[in-house]
Short mmCIF file of C-alpha atoms in Angstrom, two decimals:
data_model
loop_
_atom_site.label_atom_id
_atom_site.label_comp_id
_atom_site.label_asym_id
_atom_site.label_seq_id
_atom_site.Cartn_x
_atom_site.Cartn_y
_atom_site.Cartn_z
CA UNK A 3 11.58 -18.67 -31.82
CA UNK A 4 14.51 -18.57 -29.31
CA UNK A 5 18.14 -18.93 -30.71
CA UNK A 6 21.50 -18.66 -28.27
CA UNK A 7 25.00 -19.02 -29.37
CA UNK A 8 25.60 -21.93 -27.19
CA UNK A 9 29.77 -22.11 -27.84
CA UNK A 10 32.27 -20.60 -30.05
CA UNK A 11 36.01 -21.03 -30.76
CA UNK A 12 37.83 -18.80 -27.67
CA UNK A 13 39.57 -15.85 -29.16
CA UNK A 14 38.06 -16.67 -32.70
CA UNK A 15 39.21 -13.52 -34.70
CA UNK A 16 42.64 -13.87 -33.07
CA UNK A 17 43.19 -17.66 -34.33
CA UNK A 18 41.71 -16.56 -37.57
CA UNK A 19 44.55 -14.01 -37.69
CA UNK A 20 47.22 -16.07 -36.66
CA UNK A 21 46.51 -18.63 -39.57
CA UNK A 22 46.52 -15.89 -41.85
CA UNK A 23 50.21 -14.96 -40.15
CA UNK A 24 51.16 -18.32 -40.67
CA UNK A 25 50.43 -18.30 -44.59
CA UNK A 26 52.06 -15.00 -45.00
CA UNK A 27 55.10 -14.49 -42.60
CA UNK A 28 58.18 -17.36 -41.62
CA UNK A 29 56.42 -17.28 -38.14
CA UNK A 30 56.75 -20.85 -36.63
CA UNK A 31 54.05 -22.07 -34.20
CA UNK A 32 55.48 -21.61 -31.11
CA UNK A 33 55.17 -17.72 -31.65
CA UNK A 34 52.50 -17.54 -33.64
CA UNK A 35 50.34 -15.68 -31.35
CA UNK A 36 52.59 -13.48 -30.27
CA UNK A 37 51.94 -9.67 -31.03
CA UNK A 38 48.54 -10.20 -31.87
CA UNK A 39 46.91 -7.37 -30.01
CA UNK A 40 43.46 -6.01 -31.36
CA UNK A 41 45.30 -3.69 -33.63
CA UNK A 42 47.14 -6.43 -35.50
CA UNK A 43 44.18 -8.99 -35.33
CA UNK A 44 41.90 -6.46 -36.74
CA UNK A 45 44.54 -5.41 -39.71
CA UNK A 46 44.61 -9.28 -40.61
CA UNK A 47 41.20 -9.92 -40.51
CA UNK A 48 40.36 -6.92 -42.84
CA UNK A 49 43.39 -7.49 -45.30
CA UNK A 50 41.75 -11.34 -45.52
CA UNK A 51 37.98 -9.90 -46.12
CA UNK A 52 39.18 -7.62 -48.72
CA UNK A 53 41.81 -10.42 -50.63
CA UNK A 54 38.40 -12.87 -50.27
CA UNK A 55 40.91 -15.24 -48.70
CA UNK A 56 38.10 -17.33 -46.76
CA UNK A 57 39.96 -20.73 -45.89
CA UNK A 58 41.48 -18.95 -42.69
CA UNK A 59 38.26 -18.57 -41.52
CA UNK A 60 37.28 -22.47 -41.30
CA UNK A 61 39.61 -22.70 -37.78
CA UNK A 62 36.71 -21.18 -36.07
CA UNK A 63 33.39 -22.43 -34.96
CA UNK A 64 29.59 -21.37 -33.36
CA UNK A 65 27.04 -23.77 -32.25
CA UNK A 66 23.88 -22.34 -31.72
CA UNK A 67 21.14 -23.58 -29.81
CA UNK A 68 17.98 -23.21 -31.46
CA UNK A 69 14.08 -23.56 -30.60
CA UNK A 70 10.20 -22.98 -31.73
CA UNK A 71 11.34 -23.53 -35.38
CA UNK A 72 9.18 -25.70 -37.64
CA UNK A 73 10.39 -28.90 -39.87
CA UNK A 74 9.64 -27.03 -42.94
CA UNK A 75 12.24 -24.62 -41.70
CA UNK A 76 14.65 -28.06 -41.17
CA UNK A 77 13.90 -29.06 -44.32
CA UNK A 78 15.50 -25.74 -45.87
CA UNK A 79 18.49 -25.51 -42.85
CA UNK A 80 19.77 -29.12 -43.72
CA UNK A 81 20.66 -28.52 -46.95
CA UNK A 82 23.64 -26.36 -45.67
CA UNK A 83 25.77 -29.49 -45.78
CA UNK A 84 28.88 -28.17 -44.15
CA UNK A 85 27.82 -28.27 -40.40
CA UNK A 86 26.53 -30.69 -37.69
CA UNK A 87 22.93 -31.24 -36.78
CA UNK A 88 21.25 -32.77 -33.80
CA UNK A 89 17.41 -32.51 -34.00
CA UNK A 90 14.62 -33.63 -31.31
CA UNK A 91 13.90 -37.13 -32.72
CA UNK A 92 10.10 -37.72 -33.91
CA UNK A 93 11.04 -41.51 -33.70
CA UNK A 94 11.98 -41.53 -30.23
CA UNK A 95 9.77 -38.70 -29.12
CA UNK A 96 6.26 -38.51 -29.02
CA UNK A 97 4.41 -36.17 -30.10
CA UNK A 98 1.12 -36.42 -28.27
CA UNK A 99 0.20 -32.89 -28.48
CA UNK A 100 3.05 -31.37 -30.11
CA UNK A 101 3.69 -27.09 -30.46
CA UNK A 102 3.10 -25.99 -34.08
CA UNK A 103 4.01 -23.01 -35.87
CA UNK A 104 2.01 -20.27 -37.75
CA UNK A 105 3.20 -18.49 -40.66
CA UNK A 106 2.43 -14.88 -39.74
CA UNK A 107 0.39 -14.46 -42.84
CA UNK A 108 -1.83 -17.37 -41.55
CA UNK A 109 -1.89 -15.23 -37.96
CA UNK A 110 -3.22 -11.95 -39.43
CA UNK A 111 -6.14 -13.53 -41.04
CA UNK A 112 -8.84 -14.43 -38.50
CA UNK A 113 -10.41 -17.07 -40.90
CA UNK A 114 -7.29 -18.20 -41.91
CA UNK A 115 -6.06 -18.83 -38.50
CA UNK A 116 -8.98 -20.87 -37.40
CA UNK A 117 -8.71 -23.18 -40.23
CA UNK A 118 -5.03 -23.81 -39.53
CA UNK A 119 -5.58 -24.44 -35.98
CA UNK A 120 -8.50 -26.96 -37.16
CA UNK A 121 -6.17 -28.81 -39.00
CA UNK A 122 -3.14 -28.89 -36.52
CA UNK A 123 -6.26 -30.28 -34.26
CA UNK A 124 -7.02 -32.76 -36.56
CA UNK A 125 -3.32 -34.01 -37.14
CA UNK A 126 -2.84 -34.52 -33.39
CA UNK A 127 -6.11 -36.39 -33.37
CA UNK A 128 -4.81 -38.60 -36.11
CA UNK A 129 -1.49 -38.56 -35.08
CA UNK A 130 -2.92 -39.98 -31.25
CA UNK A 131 -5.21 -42.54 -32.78
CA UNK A 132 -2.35 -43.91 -35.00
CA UNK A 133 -0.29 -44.56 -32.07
CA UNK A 134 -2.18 -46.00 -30.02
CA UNK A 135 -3.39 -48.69 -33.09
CA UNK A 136 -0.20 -49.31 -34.03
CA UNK A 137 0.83 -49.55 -29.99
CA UNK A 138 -1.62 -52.16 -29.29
CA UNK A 139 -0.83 -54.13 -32.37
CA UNK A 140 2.91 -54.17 -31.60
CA UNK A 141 2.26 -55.42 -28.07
CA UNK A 142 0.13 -57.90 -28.60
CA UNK A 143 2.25 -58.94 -31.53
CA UNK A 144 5.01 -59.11 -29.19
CA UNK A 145 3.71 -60.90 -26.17
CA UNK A 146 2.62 -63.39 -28.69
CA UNK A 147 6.45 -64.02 -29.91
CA UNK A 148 7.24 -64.65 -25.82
CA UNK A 149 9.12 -60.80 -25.14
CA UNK A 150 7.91 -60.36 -21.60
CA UNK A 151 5.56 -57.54 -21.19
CA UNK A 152 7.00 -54.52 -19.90
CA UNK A 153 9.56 -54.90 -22.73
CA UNK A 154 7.07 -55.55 -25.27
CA UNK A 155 5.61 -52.19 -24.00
CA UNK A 156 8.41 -50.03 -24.27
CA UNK A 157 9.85 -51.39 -27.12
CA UNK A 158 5.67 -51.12 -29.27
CA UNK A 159 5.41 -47.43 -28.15
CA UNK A 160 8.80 -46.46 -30.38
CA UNK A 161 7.31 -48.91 -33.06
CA UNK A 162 4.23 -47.07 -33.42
CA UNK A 163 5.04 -43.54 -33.10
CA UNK A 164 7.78 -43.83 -35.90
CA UNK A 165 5.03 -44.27 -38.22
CA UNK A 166 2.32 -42.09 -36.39
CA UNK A 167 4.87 -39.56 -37.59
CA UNK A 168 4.44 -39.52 -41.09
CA UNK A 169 0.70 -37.83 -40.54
CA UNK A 170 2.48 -34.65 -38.79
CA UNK A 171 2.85 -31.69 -40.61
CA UNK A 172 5.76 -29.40 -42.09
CA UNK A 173 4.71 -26.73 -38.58
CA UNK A 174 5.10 -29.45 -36.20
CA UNK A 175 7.81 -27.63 -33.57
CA UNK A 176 11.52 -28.66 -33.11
CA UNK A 177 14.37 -28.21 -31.88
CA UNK A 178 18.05 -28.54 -32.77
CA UNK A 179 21.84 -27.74 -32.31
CA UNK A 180 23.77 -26.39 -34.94
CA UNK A 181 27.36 -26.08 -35.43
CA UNK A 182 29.04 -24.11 -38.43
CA UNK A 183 32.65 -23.02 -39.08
CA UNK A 184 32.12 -19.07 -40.05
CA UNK A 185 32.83 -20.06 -43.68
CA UNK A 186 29.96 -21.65 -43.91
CA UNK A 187 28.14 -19.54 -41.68
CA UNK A 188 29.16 -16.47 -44.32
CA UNK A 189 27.51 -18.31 -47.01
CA UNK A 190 24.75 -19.21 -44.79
CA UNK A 191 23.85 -15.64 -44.33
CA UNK A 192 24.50 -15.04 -47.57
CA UNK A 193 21.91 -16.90 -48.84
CA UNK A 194 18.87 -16.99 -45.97
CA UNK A 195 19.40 -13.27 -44.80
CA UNK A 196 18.01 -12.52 -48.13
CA UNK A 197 14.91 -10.97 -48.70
CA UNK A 198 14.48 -13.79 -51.05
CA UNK A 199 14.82 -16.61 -48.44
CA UNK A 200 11.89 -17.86 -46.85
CA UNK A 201 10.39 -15.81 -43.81
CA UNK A 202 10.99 -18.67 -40.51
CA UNK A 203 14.58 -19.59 -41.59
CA UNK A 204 15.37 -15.80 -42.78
CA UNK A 205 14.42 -14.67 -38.62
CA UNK A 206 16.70 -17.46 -37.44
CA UNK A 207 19.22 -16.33 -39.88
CA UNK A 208 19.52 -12.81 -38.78
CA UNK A 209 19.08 -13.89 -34.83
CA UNK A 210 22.14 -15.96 -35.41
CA UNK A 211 24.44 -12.71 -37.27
CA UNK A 212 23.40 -10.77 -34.65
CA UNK A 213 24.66 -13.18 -32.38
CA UNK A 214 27.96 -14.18 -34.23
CA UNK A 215 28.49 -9.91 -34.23
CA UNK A 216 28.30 -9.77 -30.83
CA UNK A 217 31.53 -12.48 -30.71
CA UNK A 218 33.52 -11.40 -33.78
CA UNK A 219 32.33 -8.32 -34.97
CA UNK A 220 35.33 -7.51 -37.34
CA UNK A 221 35.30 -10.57 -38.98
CA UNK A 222 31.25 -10.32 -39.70
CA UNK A 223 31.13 -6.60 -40.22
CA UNK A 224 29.72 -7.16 -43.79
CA UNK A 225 28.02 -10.72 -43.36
CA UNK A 226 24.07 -10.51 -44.22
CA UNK A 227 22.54 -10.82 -47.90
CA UNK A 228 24.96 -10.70 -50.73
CA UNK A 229 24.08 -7.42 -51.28
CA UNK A 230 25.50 -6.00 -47.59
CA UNK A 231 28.98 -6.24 -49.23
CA UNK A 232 28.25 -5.94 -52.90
CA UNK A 233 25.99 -5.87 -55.54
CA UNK A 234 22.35 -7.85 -55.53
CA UNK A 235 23.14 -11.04 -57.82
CA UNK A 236 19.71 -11.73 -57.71
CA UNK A 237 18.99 -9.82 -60.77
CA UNK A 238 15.53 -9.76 -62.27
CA UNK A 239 14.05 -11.73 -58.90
CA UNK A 240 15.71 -9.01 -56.86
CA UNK A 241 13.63 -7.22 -53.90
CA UNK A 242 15.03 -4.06 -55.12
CA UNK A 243 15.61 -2.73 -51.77
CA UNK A 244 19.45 -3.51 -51.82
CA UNK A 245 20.53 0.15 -50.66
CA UNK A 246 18.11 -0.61 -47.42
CA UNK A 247 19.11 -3.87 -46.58
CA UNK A 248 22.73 -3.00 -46.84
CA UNK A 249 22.62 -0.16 -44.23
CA UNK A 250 20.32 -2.42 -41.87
CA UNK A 251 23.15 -5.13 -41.66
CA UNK A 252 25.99 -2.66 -41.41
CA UNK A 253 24.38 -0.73 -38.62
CA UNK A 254 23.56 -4.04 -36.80
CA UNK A 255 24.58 -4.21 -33.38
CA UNK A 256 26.29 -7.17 -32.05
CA UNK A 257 24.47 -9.45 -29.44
CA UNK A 258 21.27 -10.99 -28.60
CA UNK A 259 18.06 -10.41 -30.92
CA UNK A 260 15.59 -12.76 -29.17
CA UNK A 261 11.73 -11.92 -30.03
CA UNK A 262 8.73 -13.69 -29.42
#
């Protein structure tokens, strides 16, 4: 998996403090900025945190850049609905002999691993022969309705391997960019830094805070689990290791956490 912070709002925990000025001071816009040295920006920002007055925090934004994830791990991503996807398209792509990805419990189980990698063979087998059925078909169909030939080509190949696609499997490799406002990206951590969260999406997760930390570390000081800033609310599904998970996101530093 490789994740980089692609972009972010310039001087994100400043703006975030001068829309918190704005709501509580007659400031006008024109000076809104002024006086915000790191002193003042870092006052704001932790008066907001501890009020839980999050709207201020919408003006700023991360896009992240992300890689050697699976779909099953898109499947879970996309239903954070407040952010902006674009995903390597399996309809315009082809996936002749795509990258997969293998649950580390899978990996640590010589007999288990061989049988996975039998089956990803088998998928790109049947994933090949599709396409080139369905490729054929299309072009003769094509030629035979007068499209001239190299057209009828190029035009079959997207045909076919949009429906190849359905036979590939939840750890068939992508790759996306991801944008957030760090509103959502608080709730985002919230929920898949969690012990409870699945493992793939909880690694990107935690790449990402680390990431975000490096940028804004005020403002993200407590992000992580729900539990890094206050009680579990998992109750009786809770990993019961809340005391140990809350030190490991306080103590995290800021800034790349890249691992193959």
């Amino acid at each position: 998996m490789n994740v980089e912070l692609l972009s972010h709002t310039p001087d994100p925990e400043k703006i975030i403090a001068a829309a918190a000025k704005l709501c509580y001071s007659s400031s006008g816009i024109d000076g809104i900025l002024q006086g915000l040295d790191e002193e003042k920006t870092t006052n704001f920002l932790n008066r907001l945190m501890s009020m839980g007055h999050e709207s201020p925090i919408e003006h700023i934004s991360f896009t992240f850049g992300v890689e050697g994830v699976s779909r099953s791990l898109l499947a879970q991503l996309t239903r954070h609905r407040i952010a902006s996807y674009s995903v390597k398209s399996q309809r315009y792509v082809k996936e002749g002999q795509f990258e997969f990805i293998t649950p580390p419990e899978i990996a640590a189980l010589p007999e288990a691993k061989a049988e996975f990698e039998r089956a990803m063979a088998e998928d790109v087998a049947s994933y090949n022969r599709l396409a080139d059925m369905l490729y054929e078909k299309h072009v003769a169909d094509m030629i035979a309705d007068g499209m001239e030939e190299k057209k009828a080509k190029n035009a079959a190949e997207k045909k076919a391997i949009e429906d190849a696609r359905y036979v590939l499997p939840n750890a068939c490799e992508t790759k996306l960019i991801l944008t957030m406002n760090a509103r959502s990206l608080m709730n985002f951590f919230h929920h898949r830094c969690c012990e409870r969260a699945q493992w793939e999406i909880r690694d990107m997760a935690t790449r990402m805070l680390a990431l975000v930390k490096g940028v804004a570390p005020t403002l993200f000081a407590t992000a992580g689990p729900s539990c890094a800033a206050g009680p579990c609310p998992e109750g009786a599904m809770s990993c019961g290791k809340a005391a140990e998970k809350r030190a490991y996101f306080r103590n995290m530093a800021g800034g790349s956490c890249n691992q193959d």
